[in-house]
Tab-separated table of C-alpha atoms in Angstrom:
chain	number	residue	atom	x	y	z
A	1	MET	CA	34.124	-6.314	-5.598
A	2	GLU	CA	35.473	-7.790	-8.834
A	3	GLU	CA	38.306	-10.302	-9.185
A	4	ASP	CA	41.032	-9.479	-11.719
A	5	GLY	CA	43.438	-12.421	-11.904
A	6	ASP	CA	45.166	-12.665	-8.550
A	7	ASN	CA	44.139	-9.140	-7.629
A	8	PHE	CA	40.890	-7.846	-6.233
A	9	VAL	CA	39.569	-4.573	-7.578
A	10	VAL	CA	37.304	-2.706	-5.189
A	11	ASP	CA	34.213	-1.298	-6.885
A	12	GLN	CA	34.093	2.438	-6.478
A	13	PRO	CA	30.776	4.019	-5.459
A	14	PRO	CA	29.212	6.213	-8.143
A	15	PRO	CA	30.049	9.907	-7.836
A	16	PRO	CA	27.409	12.088	-6.184
A	17	PRO	CA	25.050	13.832	-8.611
A	18	THR	CA	26.046	17.289	-9.748
A	19	GLU	CA	23.922	20.336	-8.979
A	20	GLU	CA	22.686	20.295	-12.561
A	21	GLU	CA	21.682	16.636	-12.252
A	22	LEU	CA	19.850	17.337	-9.003
A	23	ASP	CA	17.963	20.196	-10.631
A	24	ARG	CA	17.058	17.902	-13.509
A	25	GLN	CA	15.777	15.231	-11.128
A	26	ASP	CA	13.260	17.705	-9.687
A	27	VAL	CA	11.693	18.618	-13.039
A	28	GLY	CA	7.929	18.045	-12.969
A	29	LYS	CA	7.778	17.073	-9.300
A	30	LEU	CA	4.156	16.839	-8.103
A	31	LEU	CA	2.896	17.845	-11.570
A	32	TYR	CA	2.235	14.344	-12.899
A	33	GLY	CA	0.264	11.384	-11.666
A	34	CYS	CA	-3.320	10.305	-11.075
A	35	ASP	CA	-6.019	10.509	-8.421
A	36	HIS	CA	-4.084	7.995	-6.331
A	37	TYR	CA	-0.445	9.127	-6.533
A	38	ARG	CA	1.782	11.974	-7.689
A	39	ARG	CA	4.519	10.372	-9.809
A	40	ARG	CA	6.484	11.024	-12.976
A	41	CYS	CA	6.147	7.661	-14.647
A	42	LYS	CA	3.545	5.163	-15.758
A	43	LEU	CA	3.598	1.387	-15.436
A	44	ARG	CA	3.335	-1.143	-18.221
A	45	ALA	CA	1.145	-3.901	-16.841
A	46	PRO	CA	2.694	-7.256	-17.799
A	47	CYS	CA	-0.665	-8.995	-17.410
A	48	CYS	CA	-2.350	-7.117	-20.280
A	49	ASN	CA	0.574	-5.162	-21.784
A	50	GLU	CA	-1.260	-1.862	-21.284
A	51	ILE	CA	0.021	1.329	-19.655
A	52	PHE	CA	-1.496	2.817	-16.495
A	53	THR	CA	-0.322	5.455	-14.046
A	54	CYS	CA	-0.631	3.082	-11.083
A	55	ARG	CA	-1.951	-0.341	-10.136
A	56	HIS	CA	-5.155	1.153	-8.738
A	57	CYS	CA	-5.890	2.823	-12.081
A	58	HIS	CA	-5.302	-0.551	-13.737
A	59	ASN	CA	-7.470	-2.471	-11.283
A	60	GLU	CA	-10.345	0.004	-11.473
A	61	ALA	CA	-10.360	-0.185	-15.272
A	62	LYS	CA	-10.017	-3.953	-15.533
A	63	ASN	CA	-12.482	-4.811	-12.779
A	64	ALA	CA	-15.085	-2.647	-14.526
A	65	LEU	CA	-15.002	-4.803	-17.668
A	66	THR	CA	-18.341	-6.357	-18.551
A	67	ASN	CA	-16.806	-9.760	-19.230
A	68	PRO	CA	-15.904	-11.318	-15.851
A	69	LYS	CA	-13.282	-13.522	-17.496
A	70	GLU	CA	-11.325	-10.441	-18.576
A	71	ARG	CA	-11.223	-8.894	-15.105
A	72	HIS	CA	-7.892	-9.091	-13.321
A	73	GLU	CA	-5.582	-7.168	-11.021
A	74	LEU	CA	-2.007	-6.018	-11.427
A	75	VAL	CA	0.594	-7.730	-9.262
A	76	ARG	CA	2.884	-4.840	-8.329
A	77	HIS	CA	6.032	-6.948	-8.003
A	78	ASN	CA	5.697	-8.203	-11.592
A	79	VAL	CA	6.091	-4.789	-13.237
A	80	LYS	CA	9.245	-4.708	-15.387
A	81	GLN	CA	8.806	-1.603	-17.553
A	82	VAL	CA	7.893	2.021	-16.836
A	83	VAL	CA	7.255	4.996	-19.122
A	84	CYS	CA	8.638	8.413	-18.203
A	85	ALA	CA	5.807	10.941	-17.905
A	86	VAL	CA	8.161	13.794	-18.851
A	87	CYS	CA	9.929	12.479	-21.968
A	88	ASP	CA	7.712	9.451	-22.750
A	89	THR	CA	10.652	7.017	-22.832
A	90	GLU	CA	9.872	3.409	-21.953
A	91	GLN	CA	12.560	1.644	-19.950
A	92	GLN	CA	13.244	-0.905	-17.249
A	93	VAL	CA	12.075	-0.165	-13.714
A	94	ALA	CA	14.446	2.348	-12.115
A	95	GLU	CA	14.449	5.366	-9.837
A	96	ILE	CA	15.656	7.895	-12.425
A	97	CYS	CA	14.799	8.178	-16.120
A	98	SER	CA	17.632	6.875	-18.287
A	99	GLU	CA	16.797	9.404	-21.012
A	100	CYS	CA	15.961	12.758	-19.404
A	101	GLY	CA	17.260	12.241	-15.868
A	102	VAL	CA	14.114	13.096	-13.898
A	103	LYS	CA	13.373	11.231	-10.695
A	104	PHE	CA	10.187	9.217	-11.114
A	105	GLY	CA	9.220	9.673	-7.476
A	106	GLU	CA	10.645	11.222	-4.325
A	107	TYR	CA	9.778	7.905	-2.686
A	108	TYR	CA	10.838	4.817	-4.616
A	109	CYS	CA	10.636	1.160	-3.630
A	110	GLU	CA	12.438	-1.191	-5.985
A	111	ILE	CA	10.661	-4.218	-4.502
A	112	CYS	CA	7.113	-2.903	-4.907
A	113	ARG	CA	7.792	-0.898	-8.086
A	114	PHE	CA	6.212	1.959	-6.182
A	115	TYR	CA	6.725	5.675	-6.827
A	116	ASP	CA	5.265	8.702	-5.053
A	117	ASP	CA	6.289	12.362	-5.117
A	118	ASN	CA	4.248	13.139	-2.005
A	119	ARG	CA	6.518	12.293	0.934
A	120	THR	CA	4.111	13.663	3.558
A	121	LYS	CA	2.470	10.224	3.771
A	122	GLY	CA	5.412	8.683	5.615
A	123	GLN	CA	5.853	5.774	3.212
A	124	PHE	CA	7.955	2.798	4.257
A	125	HIS	CA	8.483	-0.764	3.088
A	126	CYS	CA	7.658	-3.563	5.520
A	127	ASP	CA	9.756	-6.638	4.784
A	128	ASP	CA	7.359	-8.896	6.699
A	129	CYS	CA	4.296	-7.609	4.841
A	130	GLY	CA	6.234	-7.553	1.582
A	131	ILE	CA	4.623	-4.262	0.541
A	132	CYS	CA	4.891	-0.540	1.240
A	133	ARG	CA	2.837	1.091	3.972
A	134	VAL	CA	2.106	4.705	4.936
A	135	GLY	CA	2.036	6.509	8.259
A	136	GLY	CA	5.711	6.413	9.279
A	137	ARG	CA	7.714	3.319	10.184
A	138	GLU	CA	8.160	4.572	13.748
A	139	ASN	CA	4.389	4.507	14.283
A	140	PHE	CA	3.848	0.867	13.348
A	141	PHE	CA	4.972	-2.628	14.267
A	142	HIS	CA	4.431	-5.886	12.420
A	143	CYS	CA	2.323	-8.459	14.243
A	144	LYS	CA	3.520	-11.780	12.881
A	145	LYS	CA	0.463	-13.720	14.024
A	146	CYS	CA	-2.064	-11.248	12.615
A	147	GLY	CA	0.124	-10.927	9.521
A	148	SER	CA	0.164	-7.156	9.139
A	149	CYS	CA	1.412	-3.818	10.440
A	150	TYR	CA	-0.534	-2.302	13.328
A	151	SER	CA	-0.225	0.957	15.225
A	152	VAL	CA	2.356	0.834	18.029
A	153	GLU	CA	-0.525	1.646	20.392
A	154	LEU	CA	-1.789	-1.888	19.777
A	155	ARG	CA	1.464	-3.617	20.681
A	156	ASP	CA	0.575	-6.075	23.477
A	157	ASN	CA	-2.857	-4.443	23.439
A	158	HIS	CA	-4.919	-6.407	20.925
A	159	LEU	CA	-6.329	-9.891	20.558
A	160	CYS	CA	-4.364	-11.729	17.874
A	161	VAL	CA	-6.244	-13.639	15.203
A	162	GLU	CA	-3.999	-15.535	12.816
A	163	ASN	CA	-3.753	-13.737	9.460
A	164	SER	CA	-6.718	-11.542	10.387
A	165	MET	CA	-5.706	-8.887	7.857
A	166	LYS	CA	-5.363	-11.374	5.022
A	167	ASN	CA	-9.111	-11.550	4.654
A	168	HIS	CA	-11.875	-9.535	3.058
A	169	CYS	CA	-13.738	-6.812	4.909
A	170	PRO	CA	-16.928	-8.517	6.186
A	171	ILE	CA	-18.991	-5.491	5.127
A	172	CYS	CA	-17.739	-4.407	1.677
A	173	TYR	CA	-15.709	-7.573	0.882
A	174	GLU	CA	-12.614	-5.674	-0.279
A	175	PHE	CA	-9.352	-7.471	0.545
A	176	LEU	CA	-7.953	-5.794	3.654
A	177	PHE	CA	-4.246	-6.591	3.503
A	178	ASP	CA	-3.346	-4.179	0.709
A	179	SER	CA	-6.365	-1.891	0.875
A	180	VAL	CA	-5.666	1.844	0.801
A	181	LYS	CA	-8.553	2.460	3.211
A	182	GLY	CA	-8.035	2.676	6.964
A	183	THR	CA	-8.792	-0.437	8.997
A	184	THR	CA	-9.818	-1.036	12.581
A	185	ILE	CA	-9.383	-3.999	14.908
A	186	MET	CA	-12.406	-5.014	16.934
A	187	LYS	CA	-12.286	-6.339	20.493
A	188	CYS	CA	-12.593	-9.882	19.164
A	189	GLY	CA	-9.471	-9.422	17.018
A	190	HIS	CA	-11.239	-9.418	13.660
A	191	THR	CA	-10.684	-6.516	11.298
A	192	MET	CA	-12.697	-4.408	8.884
A	193	HIS	CA	-12.508	-1.049	7.159
A	194	MET	CA	-12.836	1.860	9.551
A	195	GLU	CA	-15.549	3.486	7.452
A	196	CYS	CA	-17.471	0.197	7.287
A	197	HIS	CA	-17.209	-0.154	11.065
A	198	THR	CA	-18.540	3.382	11.558
A	199	GLU	CA	-21.453	2.764	9.201
A	200	MET	CA	-22.236	-0.514	10.967
A	201	ILE	CA	-22.475	1.279	14.326
A	202	HIS	CA	-24.673	3.981	12.776
A	203	GLN	CA	-26.997	1.186	11.672
A	204	ASN	CA	-27.216	0.031	15.318
A	205	GLN	CA	-25.306	-3.156	14.584
A	206	TYR	CA	-22.983	-3.847	17.506
A	207	ARG	CA	-21.799	-7.387	16.779
A	208	CYS	CA	-18.818	-8.567	14.782
A	209	PRO	CA	-20.153	-9.890	11.457
A	210	ILE	CA	-17.696	-12.788	11.685
A	211	CYS	CA	-17.976	-14.118	15.243
A	212	SER	CA	-21.039	-12.197	16.559
A	213	LYS	CA	-19.164	-10.929	19.611
A	214	SER	CA	-19.910	-7.399	20.789
A	215	VAL	CA	-17.709	-4.740	19.203
A	216	LEU	CA	-18.476	-2.188	21.936
A	217	ASN	CA	-18.608	-2.199	25.710
A	218	MET	CA	-22.353	-2.636	26.206
A	219	SER	CA	-22.331	-2.993	30.022
A	220	GLY	CA	-23.791	0.490	30.553
A	221	THR	CA	-26.599	-0.231	28.099
A	222	TRP	CA	-27.472	-3.530	29.789
A	223	GLN	CA	-27.529	-1.827	33.203
A	224	ARG	CA	-29.962	0.810	31.964
A	225	LEU	CA	-32.193	-1.873	30.472
A	226	ASP	CA	-32.136	-3.824	33.743
A	227	MET	CA	-33.171	-0.701	35.649
A	228	GLU	CA	-36.063	-0.120	33.246
A	229	VAL	CA	-37.256	-3.685	33.752
């Protein structure tokens, strides 16, 4: 609402897009992107002023540099400029290209500067996490003590460890909180990548690497050993 002297002028909502505009928005859908995401724009990384399709592309390239001092990661919230993949116009972060009118992604989060044309992932933004998640908002809840979103099946059904997800996987050492890999919560409340947990079990390692508590119910095994003795 804007004030005009003693009168108040009510801002009118923008008119709905025309059929032609909607058709234009769909141009190139699912045809552009990278190995990580389907999207119709690229990001200009403010940290190095280079252009990458997504933050993962940036991080993979920069963390592979031979000079450790040059390695760095892109902070998603700091992105200010994007480049349209269809018309190659650079512009401020937005949902729709200011030049050709295509939609950069069927899913768009202004906070995370995140675009994705593949809506089958069930993307949603978690205000408490401060980042976007996948899997459908209805299937997750945010555990404030653990500091992350967990499956609704774990509500009142897991041991809370403060900020357990804001740590590195004890096996591969990748930061868990914003990892794109699936994670699992052990009985002790500590977390690790699901694939790392599976590999650990295959290696006959049944203790949490952090606290050494058993990650499986071993009572049956102990009973069999007692019978053998």
